[in-house]
mmCIF file of C-alpha atoms in Angstrom:
data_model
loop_
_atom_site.group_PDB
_atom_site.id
_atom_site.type_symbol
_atom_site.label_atom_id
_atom_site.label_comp_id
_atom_site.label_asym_id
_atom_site.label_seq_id
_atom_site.Cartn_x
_atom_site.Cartn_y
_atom_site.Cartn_z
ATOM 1 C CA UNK X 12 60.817 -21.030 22.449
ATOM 2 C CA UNK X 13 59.597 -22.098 25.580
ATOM 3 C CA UNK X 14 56.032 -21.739 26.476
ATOM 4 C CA UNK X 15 54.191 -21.957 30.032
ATOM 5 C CA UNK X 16 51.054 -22.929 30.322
ATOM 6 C CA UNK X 17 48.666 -22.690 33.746
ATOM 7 C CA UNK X 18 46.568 -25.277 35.568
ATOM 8 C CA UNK X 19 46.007 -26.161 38.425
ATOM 9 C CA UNK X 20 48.281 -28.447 40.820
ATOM 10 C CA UNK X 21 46.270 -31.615 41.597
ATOM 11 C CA UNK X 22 49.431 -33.845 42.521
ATOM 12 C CA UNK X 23 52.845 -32.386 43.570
ATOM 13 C CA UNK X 24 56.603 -33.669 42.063
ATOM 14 C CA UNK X 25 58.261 -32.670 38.962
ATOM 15 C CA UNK X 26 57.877 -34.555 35.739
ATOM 16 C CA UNK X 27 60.232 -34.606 32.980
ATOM 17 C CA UNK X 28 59.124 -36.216 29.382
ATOM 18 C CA UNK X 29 58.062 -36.264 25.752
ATOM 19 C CA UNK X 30 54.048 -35.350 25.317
ATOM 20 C CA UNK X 31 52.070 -38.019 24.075
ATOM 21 C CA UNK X 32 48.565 -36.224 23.245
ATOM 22 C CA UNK X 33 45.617 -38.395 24.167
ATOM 23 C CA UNK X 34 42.347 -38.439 22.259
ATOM 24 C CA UNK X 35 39.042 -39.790 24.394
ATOM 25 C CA UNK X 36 36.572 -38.620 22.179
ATOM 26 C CA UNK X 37 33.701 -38.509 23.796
ATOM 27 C CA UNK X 38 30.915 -40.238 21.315
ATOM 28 C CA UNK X 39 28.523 -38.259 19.082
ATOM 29 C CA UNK X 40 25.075 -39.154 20.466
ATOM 30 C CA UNK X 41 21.794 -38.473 18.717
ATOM 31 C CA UNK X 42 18.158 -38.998 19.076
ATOM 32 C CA UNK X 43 17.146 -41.976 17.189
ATOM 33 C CA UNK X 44 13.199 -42.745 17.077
ATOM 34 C CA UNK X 45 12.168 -46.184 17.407
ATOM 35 C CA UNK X 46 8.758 -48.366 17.244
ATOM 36 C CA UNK X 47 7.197 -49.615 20.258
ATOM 37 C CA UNK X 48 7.899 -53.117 19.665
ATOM 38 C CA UNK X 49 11.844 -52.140 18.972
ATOM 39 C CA UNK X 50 11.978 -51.080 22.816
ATOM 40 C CA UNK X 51 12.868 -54.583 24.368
ATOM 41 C CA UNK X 52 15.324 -54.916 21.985
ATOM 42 C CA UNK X 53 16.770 -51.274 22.718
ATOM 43 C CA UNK X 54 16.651 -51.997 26.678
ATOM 44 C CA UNK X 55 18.528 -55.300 26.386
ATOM 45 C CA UNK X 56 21.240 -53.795 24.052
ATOM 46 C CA UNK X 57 21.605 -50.664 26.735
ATOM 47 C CA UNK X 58 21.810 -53.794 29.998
ATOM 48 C CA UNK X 59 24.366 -55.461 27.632
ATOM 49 C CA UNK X 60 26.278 -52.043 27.664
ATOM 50 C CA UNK X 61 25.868 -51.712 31.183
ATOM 51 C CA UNK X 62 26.785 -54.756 32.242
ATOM 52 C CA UNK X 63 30.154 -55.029 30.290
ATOM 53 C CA UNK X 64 30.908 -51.609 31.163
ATOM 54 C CA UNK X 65 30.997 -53.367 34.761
ATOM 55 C CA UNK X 66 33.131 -56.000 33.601
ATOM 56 C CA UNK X 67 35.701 -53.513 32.365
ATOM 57 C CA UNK X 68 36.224 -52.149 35.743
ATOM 58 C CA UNK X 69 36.261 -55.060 37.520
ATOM 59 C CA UNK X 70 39.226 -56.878 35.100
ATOM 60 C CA UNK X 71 41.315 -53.274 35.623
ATOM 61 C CA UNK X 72 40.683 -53.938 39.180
ATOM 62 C CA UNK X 73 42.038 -56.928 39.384
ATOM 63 C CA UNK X 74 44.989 -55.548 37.131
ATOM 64 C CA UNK X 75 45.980 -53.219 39.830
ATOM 65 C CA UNK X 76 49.454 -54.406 41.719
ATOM 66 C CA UNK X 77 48.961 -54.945 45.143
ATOM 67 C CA UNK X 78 51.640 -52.081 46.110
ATOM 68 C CA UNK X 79 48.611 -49.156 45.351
ATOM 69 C CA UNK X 80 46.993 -47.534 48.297
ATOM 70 C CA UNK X 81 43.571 -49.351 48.927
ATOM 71 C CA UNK X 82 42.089 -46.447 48.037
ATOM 72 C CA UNK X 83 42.260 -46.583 44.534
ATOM 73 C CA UNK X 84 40.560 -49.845 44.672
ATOM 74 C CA UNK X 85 37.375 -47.869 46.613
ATOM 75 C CA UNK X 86 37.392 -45.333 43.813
ATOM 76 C CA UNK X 87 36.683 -47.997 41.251
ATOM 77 C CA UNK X 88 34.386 -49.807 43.381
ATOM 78 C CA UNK X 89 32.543 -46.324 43.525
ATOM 79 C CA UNK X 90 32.092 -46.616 39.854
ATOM 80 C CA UNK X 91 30.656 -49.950 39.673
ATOM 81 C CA UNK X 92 28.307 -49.138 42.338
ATOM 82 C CA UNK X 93 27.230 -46.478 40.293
ATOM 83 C CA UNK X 94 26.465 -48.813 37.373
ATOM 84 C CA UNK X 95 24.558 -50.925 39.753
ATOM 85 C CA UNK X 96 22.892 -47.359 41.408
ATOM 86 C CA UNK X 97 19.053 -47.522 39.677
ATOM 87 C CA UNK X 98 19.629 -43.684 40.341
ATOM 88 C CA UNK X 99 21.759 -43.397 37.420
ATOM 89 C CA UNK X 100 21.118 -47.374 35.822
ATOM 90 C CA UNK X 101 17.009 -47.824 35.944
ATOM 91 C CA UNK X 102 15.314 -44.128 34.612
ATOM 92 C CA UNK X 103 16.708 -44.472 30.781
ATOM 93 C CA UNK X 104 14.696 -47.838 30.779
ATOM 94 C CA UNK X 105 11.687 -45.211 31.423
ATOM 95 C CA UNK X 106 12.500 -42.869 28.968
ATOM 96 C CA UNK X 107 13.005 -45.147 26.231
ATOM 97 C CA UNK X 108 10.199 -47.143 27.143
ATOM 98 C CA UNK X 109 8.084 -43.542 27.824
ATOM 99 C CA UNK X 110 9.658 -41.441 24.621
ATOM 100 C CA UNK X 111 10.568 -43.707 22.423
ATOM 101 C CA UNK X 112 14.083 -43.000 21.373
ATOM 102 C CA UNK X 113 17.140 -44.759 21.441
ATOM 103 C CA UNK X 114 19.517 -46.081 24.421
ATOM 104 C CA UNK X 115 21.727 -43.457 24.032
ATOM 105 C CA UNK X 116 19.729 -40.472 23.750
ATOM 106 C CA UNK X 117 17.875 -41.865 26.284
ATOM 107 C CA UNK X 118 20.960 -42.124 29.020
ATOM 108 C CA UNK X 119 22.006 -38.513 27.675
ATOM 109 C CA UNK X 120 18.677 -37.336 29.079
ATOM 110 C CA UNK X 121 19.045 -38.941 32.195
ATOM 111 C CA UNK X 122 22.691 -37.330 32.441
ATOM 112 C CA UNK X 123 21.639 -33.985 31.885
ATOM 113 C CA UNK X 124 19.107 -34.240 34.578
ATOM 114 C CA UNK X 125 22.224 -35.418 37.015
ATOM 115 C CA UNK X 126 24.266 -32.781 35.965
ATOM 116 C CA UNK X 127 21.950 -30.336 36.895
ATOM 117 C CA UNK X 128 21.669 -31.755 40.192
ATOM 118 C CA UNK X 129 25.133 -31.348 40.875
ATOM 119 C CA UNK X 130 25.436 -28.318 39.598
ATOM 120 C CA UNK X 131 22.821 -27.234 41.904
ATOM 121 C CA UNK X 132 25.421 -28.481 45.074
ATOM 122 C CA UNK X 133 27.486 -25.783 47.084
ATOM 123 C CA UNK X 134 29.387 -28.238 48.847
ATOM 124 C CA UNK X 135 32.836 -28.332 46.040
ATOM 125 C CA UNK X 136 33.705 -31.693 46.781
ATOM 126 C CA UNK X 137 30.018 -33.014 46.058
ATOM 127 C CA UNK X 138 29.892 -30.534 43.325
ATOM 128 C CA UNK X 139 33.212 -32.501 41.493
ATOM 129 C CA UNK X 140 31.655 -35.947 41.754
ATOM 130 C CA UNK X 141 29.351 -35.168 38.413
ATOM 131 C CA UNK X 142 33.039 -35.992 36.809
ATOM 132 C CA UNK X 143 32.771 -39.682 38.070
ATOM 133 C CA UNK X 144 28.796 -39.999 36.663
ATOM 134 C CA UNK X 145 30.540 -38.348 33.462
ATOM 135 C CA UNK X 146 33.386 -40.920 33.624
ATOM 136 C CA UNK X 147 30.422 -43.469 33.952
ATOM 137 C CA UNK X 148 28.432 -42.221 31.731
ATOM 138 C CA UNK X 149 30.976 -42.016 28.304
ATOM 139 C CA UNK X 150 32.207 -45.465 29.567
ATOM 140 C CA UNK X 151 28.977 -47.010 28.677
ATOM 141 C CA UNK X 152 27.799 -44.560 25.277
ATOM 142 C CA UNK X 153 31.558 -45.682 24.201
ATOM 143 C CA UNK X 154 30.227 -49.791 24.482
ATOM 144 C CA UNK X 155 26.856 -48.575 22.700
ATOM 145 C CA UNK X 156 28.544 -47.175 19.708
ATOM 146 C CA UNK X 157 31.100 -50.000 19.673
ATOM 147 C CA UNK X 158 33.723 -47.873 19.508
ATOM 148 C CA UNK X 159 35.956 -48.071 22.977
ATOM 149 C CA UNK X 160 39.247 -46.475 23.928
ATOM 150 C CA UNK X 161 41.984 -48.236 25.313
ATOM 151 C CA UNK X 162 45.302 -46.867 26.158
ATOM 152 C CA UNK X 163 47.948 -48.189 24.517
ATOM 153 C CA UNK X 164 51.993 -49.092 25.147
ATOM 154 C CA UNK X 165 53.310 -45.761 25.130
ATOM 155 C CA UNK X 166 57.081 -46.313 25.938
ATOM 156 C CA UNK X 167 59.491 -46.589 22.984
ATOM 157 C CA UNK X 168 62.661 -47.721 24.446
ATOM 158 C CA UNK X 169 63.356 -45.693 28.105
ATOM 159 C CA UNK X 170 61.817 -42.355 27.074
ATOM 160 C CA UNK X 171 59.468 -40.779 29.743
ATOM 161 C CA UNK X 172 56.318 -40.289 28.977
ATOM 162 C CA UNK X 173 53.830 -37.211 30.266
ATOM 163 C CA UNK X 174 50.283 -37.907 29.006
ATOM 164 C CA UNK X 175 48.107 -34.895 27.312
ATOM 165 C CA UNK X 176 44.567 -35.371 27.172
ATOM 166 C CA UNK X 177 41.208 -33.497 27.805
ATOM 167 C CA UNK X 178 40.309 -35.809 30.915
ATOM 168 C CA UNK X 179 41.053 -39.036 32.178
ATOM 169 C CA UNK X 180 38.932 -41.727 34.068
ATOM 170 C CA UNK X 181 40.669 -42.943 37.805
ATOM 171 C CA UNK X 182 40.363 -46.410 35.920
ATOM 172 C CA UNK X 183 42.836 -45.239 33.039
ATOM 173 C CA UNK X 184 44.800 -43.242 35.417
ATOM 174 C CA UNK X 185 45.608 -46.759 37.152
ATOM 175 C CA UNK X 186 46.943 -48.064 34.204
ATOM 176 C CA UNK X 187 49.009 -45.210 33.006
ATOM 177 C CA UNK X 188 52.614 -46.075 35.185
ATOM 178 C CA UNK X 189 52.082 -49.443 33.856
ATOM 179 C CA UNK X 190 52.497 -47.853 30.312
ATOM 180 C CA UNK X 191 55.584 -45.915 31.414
ATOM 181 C CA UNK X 192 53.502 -42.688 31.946
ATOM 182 C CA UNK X 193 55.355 -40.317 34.541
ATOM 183 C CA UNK X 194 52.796 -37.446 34.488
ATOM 184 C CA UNK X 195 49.646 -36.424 33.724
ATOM 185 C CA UNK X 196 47.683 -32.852 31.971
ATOM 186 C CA UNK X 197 44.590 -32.737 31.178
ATOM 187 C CA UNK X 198 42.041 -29.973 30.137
ATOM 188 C CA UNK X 199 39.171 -30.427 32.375
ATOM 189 C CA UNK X 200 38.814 -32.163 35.958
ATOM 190 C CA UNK X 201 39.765 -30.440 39.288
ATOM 191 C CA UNK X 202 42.111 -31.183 42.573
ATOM 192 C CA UNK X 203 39.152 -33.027 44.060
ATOM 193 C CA UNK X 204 38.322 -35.039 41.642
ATOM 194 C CA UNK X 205 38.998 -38.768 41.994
ATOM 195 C CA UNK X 206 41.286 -38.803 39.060
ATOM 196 C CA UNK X 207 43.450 -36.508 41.008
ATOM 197 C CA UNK X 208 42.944 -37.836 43.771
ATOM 198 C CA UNK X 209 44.042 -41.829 42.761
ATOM 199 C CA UNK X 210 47.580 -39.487 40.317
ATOM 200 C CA UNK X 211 48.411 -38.038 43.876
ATOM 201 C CA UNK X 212 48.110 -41.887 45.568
ATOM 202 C CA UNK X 213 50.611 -43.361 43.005
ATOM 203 C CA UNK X 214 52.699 -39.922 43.444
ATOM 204 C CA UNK X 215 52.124 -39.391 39.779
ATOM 205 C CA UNK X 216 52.757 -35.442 38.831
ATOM 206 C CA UNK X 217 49.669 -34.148 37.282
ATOM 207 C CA UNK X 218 48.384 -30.348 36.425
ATOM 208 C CA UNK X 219 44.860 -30.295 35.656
ATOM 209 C CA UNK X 220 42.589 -27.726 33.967
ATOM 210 C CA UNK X 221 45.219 -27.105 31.934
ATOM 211 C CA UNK X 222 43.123 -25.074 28.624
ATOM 212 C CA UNK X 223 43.610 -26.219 25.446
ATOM 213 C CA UNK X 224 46.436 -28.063 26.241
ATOM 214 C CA UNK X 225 45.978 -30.591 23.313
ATOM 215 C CA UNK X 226 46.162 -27.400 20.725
ATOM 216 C CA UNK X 227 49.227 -25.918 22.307
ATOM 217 C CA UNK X 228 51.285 -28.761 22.820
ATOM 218 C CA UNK X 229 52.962 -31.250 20.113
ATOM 219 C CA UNK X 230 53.450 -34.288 19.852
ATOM 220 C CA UNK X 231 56.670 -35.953 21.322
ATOM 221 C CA UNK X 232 57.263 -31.972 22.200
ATOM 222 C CA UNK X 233 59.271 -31.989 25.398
ATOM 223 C CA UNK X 234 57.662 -31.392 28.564
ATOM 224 C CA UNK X 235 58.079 -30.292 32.079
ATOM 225 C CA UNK X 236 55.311 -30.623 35.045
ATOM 226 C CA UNK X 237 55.307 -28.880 37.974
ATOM 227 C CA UNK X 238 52.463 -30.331 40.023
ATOM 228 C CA UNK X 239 52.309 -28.255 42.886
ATOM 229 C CA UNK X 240 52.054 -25.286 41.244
ATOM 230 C CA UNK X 241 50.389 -26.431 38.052
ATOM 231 C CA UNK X 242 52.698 -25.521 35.888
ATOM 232 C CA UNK X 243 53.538 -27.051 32.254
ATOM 233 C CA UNK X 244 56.679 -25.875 30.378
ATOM 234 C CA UNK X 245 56.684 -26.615 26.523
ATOM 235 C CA UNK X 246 59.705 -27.360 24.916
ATOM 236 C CA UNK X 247 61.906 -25.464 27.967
ATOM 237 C CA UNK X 248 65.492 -24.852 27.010
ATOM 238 C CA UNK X 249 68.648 -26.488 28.628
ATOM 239 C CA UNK X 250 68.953 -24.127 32.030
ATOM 240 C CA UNK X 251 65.210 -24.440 32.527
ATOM 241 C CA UNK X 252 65.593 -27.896 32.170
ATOM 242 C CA UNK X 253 68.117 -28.572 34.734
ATOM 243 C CA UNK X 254 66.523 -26.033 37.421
ATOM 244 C CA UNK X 255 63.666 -28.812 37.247
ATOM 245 C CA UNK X 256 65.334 -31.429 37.126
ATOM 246 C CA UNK X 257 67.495 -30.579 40.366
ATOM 247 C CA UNK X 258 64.183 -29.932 41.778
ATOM 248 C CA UNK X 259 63.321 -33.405 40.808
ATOM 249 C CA UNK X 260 66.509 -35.010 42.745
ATOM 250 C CA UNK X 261 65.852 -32.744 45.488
ATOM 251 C CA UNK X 262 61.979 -33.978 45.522
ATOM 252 C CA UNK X 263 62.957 -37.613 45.374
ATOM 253 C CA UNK X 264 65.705 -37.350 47.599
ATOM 254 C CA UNK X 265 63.262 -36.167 50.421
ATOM 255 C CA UNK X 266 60.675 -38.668 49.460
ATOM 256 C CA UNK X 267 63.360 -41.586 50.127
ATOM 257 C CA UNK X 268 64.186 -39.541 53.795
ATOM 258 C CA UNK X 269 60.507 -39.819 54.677
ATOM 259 C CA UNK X 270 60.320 -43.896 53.620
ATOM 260 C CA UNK X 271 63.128 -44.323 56.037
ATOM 261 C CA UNK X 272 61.524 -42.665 58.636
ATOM 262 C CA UNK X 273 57.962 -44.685 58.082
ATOM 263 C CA UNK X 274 58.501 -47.493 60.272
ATOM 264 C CA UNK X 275 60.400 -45.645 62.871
ATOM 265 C CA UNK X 276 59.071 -45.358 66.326
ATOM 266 C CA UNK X 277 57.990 -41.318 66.827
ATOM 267 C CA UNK X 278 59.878 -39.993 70.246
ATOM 268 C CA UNK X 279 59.372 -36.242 71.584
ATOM 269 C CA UNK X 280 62.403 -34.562 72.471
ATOM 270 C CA UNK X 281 62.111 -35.201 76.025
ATOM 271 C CA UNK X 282 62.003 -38.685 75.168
ATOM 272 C CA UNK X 283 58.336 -40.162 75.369
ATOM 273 C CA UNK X 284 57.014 -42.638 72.536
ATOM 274 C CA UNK X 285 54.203 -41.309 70.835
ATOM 275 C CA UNK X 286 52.000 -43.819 69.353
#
């Protein structure tokens, strides 16, 4: 039986594949008390964190081919600015220092304080940048509890892949074609975000805000995106499967029309070049 589930549309195009369900966990984080003269020792193991969670973005930086928009590149760079920003970087140095607990309850505290300022923002767009602090944020808790993600190979042989997961940083969203990944659901994020933002630059088909995606959909269950209207169709039978994927020829076809047309000259009708 086929079952539809409703996102949003955060990057247009029609993907056809298997799901391959995608567990970030974020990390548990608890308060830990230490001793006064443990602090130094808790501060440099939180800058060691910190600095190789900086490291990591700059190698999948330098990963990226030089075909992606420039723009991806200036998302990522926004994240290692933030983990040089002493906004975000300096104040758990304070609070460990000040309350005595552990690095990561310590950054925790000093998240929860961002989030609220964000929450606090009516501009939407502002608003959806706590997801990049978040992104941030889990990046570094996942180096203090020595216990980091990484995306694997997910192609077996030439069977498209549509990844499932609750979110997903722009930095993994990078990699994702380069593991044979041709679209994208997650659970949480929004149209604005940066993650959407950086699927809709490589013309990746994603639905976002997708709920409990992860619980309705199997593993290697087939899949169909729609990204513009934020569709997902579980396990869709033969005809459905065909309307979509004429929809996908039809989609690509037009795509190819408009990189034909990208390095000609524009010319009104009563013939005057238009630069």
């Amino acid at each position: 039986m086929t079952i539809a589930l409703h996102g949003i549309g955060a990057s247009r195009g029609i993907a056809i594949g298997t799901a391959k369900i995608v567990e970030h966990r974020h990390p548990e984080v608890f308060h830990r008390a230490i001793d006064a003269e443990q602090v130094d020792d808790e501060v440099h193991r939180y800058q060691l964190a910190v600095k190789k969670a900086r490291k990591q973005l700059y190698e999948v930086r330098q990963r990226i081919p030089r075909s992606v928009p420039a723009e991806i590149r200036e998302f990522l760079d926004a994240h290692v600015l933030m983990l040089e920003d002493s906004t975000l970087i300096d104040p758990p140095i304070g609070i460990m220092r000040d309350k005595l607990c552990n690095a990561e309850w310590a950054l925790k505290l000093q998240q929860d304080q961002l989030t609220e300022a964000f929450e606090d923002m009516e501009d939407p767009y502002l608003r959806s940048r706590q997801e990049d602090v978040n992104h941030v944020v889990t990046r570094i808790q996942h180096l203090l509890a020595r216990n980091e993600p990484s995306l694997q190979r997910f192609t077996e042989g030439d069977v498209p892949v549509i990844v499932v997961a609750d979110d997903v940083s722009p930095a993994d969203v990078t990699l994702l074609q380069e593991h044979g990944v041709v679209g994208l659901v997650t659970e949480h994020s929004s149209p604005m975000s940066h993650t959407a933002i950086v699927a809709r630059s490589l013309r990746l088909p994603a639905a976002v805000g997708v709920r409990l995606a992860r619980k309705l959909v199997r593993e290697g269950e087939s899949l169909v995106i729609d990204g513009e209207r934020g569709i997902v169709l579980a396990t869709p039978n033969k005809s459905i499967t065909q309307h979509y994927r004429k929809r996908q020829k039809a989609q690509q076809k037009w795509l190819s029309g408009l990189s034909r047309l990208r390095d000609t000259i524009p010319v009104s009708k009563d013939k005057m070049a238009i630069e």
